Amino acid sequence: MPKGDGTGPIRGSGPGMGRGMGRGGRMGGSKAGAGPGGECVCPKCGTTVAHQRGIPCFEMACPNCGTGMVRK
Ligand SMILES: [Zn+2]
């Protein structure tokens, strides 16, 4: 690295890109299978989302109405 200036942008975009790609791929796969990860459902509007590892359903907000999700 020639300058501290160049480290910033690279460092910032690296993890962000990896996270986004990983999340998208997992969500698509989980939705189709809906097995090991399970699903979270919104008690208000019934929207279901793929449960994410390490994140309890009640800590997730419904993408539709913002209500806390519950385990399906
Ligand atoms: Zn909802």
PDB file of C-alpha atoms and ligand atoms in Angstrom:
ATOM      1  CA  MET A   1       0.000   0.000   0.000  1.00  0.00           C
ATOM      2  CA  PRO A   2       1.562   3.248  -1.155  1.00  0.00           C
ATOM      3  CA  LYS A   3      -0.593   5.553   0.915  1.00  0.00           C
ATOM      4  CA  GLY A   4      -2.967   5.389   3.822  1.00  0.00           C
ATOM      5  CA  ASP A   5      -5.498   6.870   1.478  1.00  0.00           C
ATOM      6  CA  GLY A   6      -5.714   3.694  -0.569  1.00  0.00           C
ATOM      7  CA  THR A   7      -6.289   1.447   2.403  1.00  0.00           C
ATOM      8  CA  GLY A   8      -9.522   3.073   3.467  1.00  0.00           C
ATOM      9  CA  PRO A   9     -11.715   2.407   0.435  1.00  0.00           C
ATOM     10  CA  ILE A  10     -10.374  -1.109  -0.062  1.00  0.00           C
ATOM     11  CA  ARG A  11     -10.908  -2.031   3.544  1.00  0.00           C
ATOM     12  CA  GLY A  12     -14.412  -0.627   3.539  1.00  0.00           C
ATOM     13  CA  SER A  13     -15.646  -2.230   0.343  1.00  0.00           C
ATOM     14  CA  GLY A  14     -14.111  -5.638   0.998  1.00  0.00           C
ATOM     15  CA  PRO A  15     -16.142  -6.849   3.968  1.00  0.00           C
ATOM     16  CA  GLY A  16     -19.288  -5.111   2.748  1.00  0.00           C
ATOM     17  CA  MET A  17     -19.257  -6.879  -0.586  1.00  0.00           C
ATOM     18  CA  GLY A  18     -18.563 -10.259   0.960  1.00  0.00           C
ATOM     19  CA  ARG A  19     -21.371  -9.887   3.418  1.00  0.00           C
ATOM     20  CA  GLY A  20     -23.906  -8.824   0.847  1.00  0.00           C
ATOM     21  CA  MET A  21     -23.108 -11.663  -1.507  1.00  0.00           C
ATOM     22  CA  GLY A  22     -23.159 -14.265   1.249  1.00  0.00           C
ATOM     23  CA  ARG A  23     -26.443 -13.063   2.614  1.00  0.00           C
ATOM     24  CA  GLY A  24     -28.154 -12.997  -0.737  1.00  0.00           C
ATOM     25  CA  GLY A  25     -27.044 -16.482  -1.638  1.00  0.00           C
ATOM     26  CA  ARG A  26     -28.079 -17.930   1.685  1.00  0.00           C
ATOM     27  CA  MET A  27     -31.445 -16.323   1.700  1.00  0.00           C
ATOM     28  CA  GLY A  28     -32.273 -17.698  -1.722  1.00  0.00           C
ATOM     29  CA  GLY A  29     -31.208 -21.185  -0.764  1.00  0.00           C
ATOM     30  CA  SER A  30     -32.968 -21.145   2.575  1.00  0.00           C
ATOM     31  CA  LYS A  31     -36.211 -19.969   1.066  1.00  0.00           C
ATOM     32  CA  ALA A  32     -36.314 -22.909  -1.289  1.00  0.00           C
ATOM     33  CA  GLY A  33     -35.418 -25.468   1.324  1.00  0.00           C
ATOM     34  CA  ALA A  34     -36.642 -23.838   4.548  1.00  0.00           C
ATOM     35  CA  GLY A  35     -35.212 -26.701   6.537  1.00  0.00           C
ATOM     36  CA  PRO A  36     -32.209 -26.312   8.832  1.00  0.00           C
ATOM     37  CA  GLY A  37     -32.405 -22.561   9.297  1.00  0.00           C
ATOM     38  CA  GLY A  38     -36.151 -22.427   9.652  1.00  0.00           C
ATOM     39  CA  GLU A  39     -38.295 -19.412   9.076  1.00  0.00           C
ATOM     40  CA  CYS A  40     -39.451 -16.398  10.989  1.00  0.00           C
ATOM     41  CA  VAL A  41     -43.001 -15.189  10.567  1.00  0.00           C
ATOM     42  CA  CYS A  42     -44.517 -11.788  11.247  1.00  0.00           C
ATOM     43  CA  PRO A  43     -47.405 -12.145  13.724  1.00  0.00           C
ATOM     44  CA  LYS A  44     -49.009  -9.035  12.322  1.00  0.00           C
ATOM     45  CA  CYS A  45     -49.031  -9.445   8.559  1.00  0.00           C
ATOM     46  CA  GLY A  46     -47.869 -13.022   8.135  1.00  0.00           C
ATOM     47  CA  THR A  47     -44.753 -12.251   6.127  1.00  0.00           C
ATOM     48  CA  THR A  48     -42.182 -15.007   6.403  1.00  0.00           C
ATOM     49  CA  VAL A  49     -38.454 -14.636   6.017  1.00  0.00           C
ATOM     50  CA  ALA A  50     -35.650 -17.173   6.133  1.00  0.00           C
ATOM     51  CA  HIS A  51     -34.250 -17.399   9.631  1.00  0.00           C
ATOM     52  CA  GLN A  52     -30.674 -16.233   9.797  1.00  0.00           C
ATOM     53  CA  ARG A  53     -28.145 -18.137  11.816  1.00  0.00           C
ATOM     54  CA  GLY A  54     -27.264 -16.499  15.097  1.00  0.00           C
ATOM     55  CA  ILE A  55     -30.088 -13.992  14.896  1.00  0.00           C
ATOM     56  CA  PRO A  56     -33.203 -14.757  16.938  1.00  0.00           C
ATOM     57  CA  CYS A  57     -36.434 -14.147  15.090  1.00  0.00           C
ATOM     58  CA  PHE A  58     -37.595 -11.609  17.644  1.00  0.00           C
ATOM     59  CA  GLU A  59     -34.542  -9.517  16.888  1.00  0.00           C
ATOM     60  CA  MET A  60     -35.520  -9.269  13.249  1.00  0.00           C
ATOM     61  CA  ALA A  61     -37.962  -6.712  11.989  1.00  0.00           C
ATOM     62  CA  CYS A  62     -40.597  -7.601   9.430  1.00  0.00           C
ATOM     63  CA  PRO A  63     -39.515  -6.256   6.029  1.00  0.00           C
ATOM     64  CA  ASN A  64     -43.123  -5.428   5.308  1.00  0.00           C
ATOM     65  CA  CYS A  65     -44.428  -3.717   8.452  1.00  0.00           C
ATOM     66  CA  GLY A  66     -41.475  -3.557  10.820  1.00  0.00           C
ATOM     67  CA  THR A  67     -42.997  -5.736  13.520  1.00  0.00           C
ATOM     68  CA  GLY A  68     -40.732  -8.120  15.448  1.00  0.00           C
ATOM     69  CA  MET A  69     -40.739 -11.553  13.908  1.00  0.00           C
ATOM     70  CA  VAL A  70     -41.492 -14.789  15.755  1.00  0.00           C
ATOM     71  CA  ARG A  71     -40.314 -18.302  15.153  1.00  0.00           C
ATOM     72  CA  LYS A  72     -42.542 -20.189  12.805  1.00  0.00           C
TER      73      LYS A  72
HETATM   74 ZN    ZN B   1     -45.248  -7.725   9.091  1.00  0.00          ZN
END
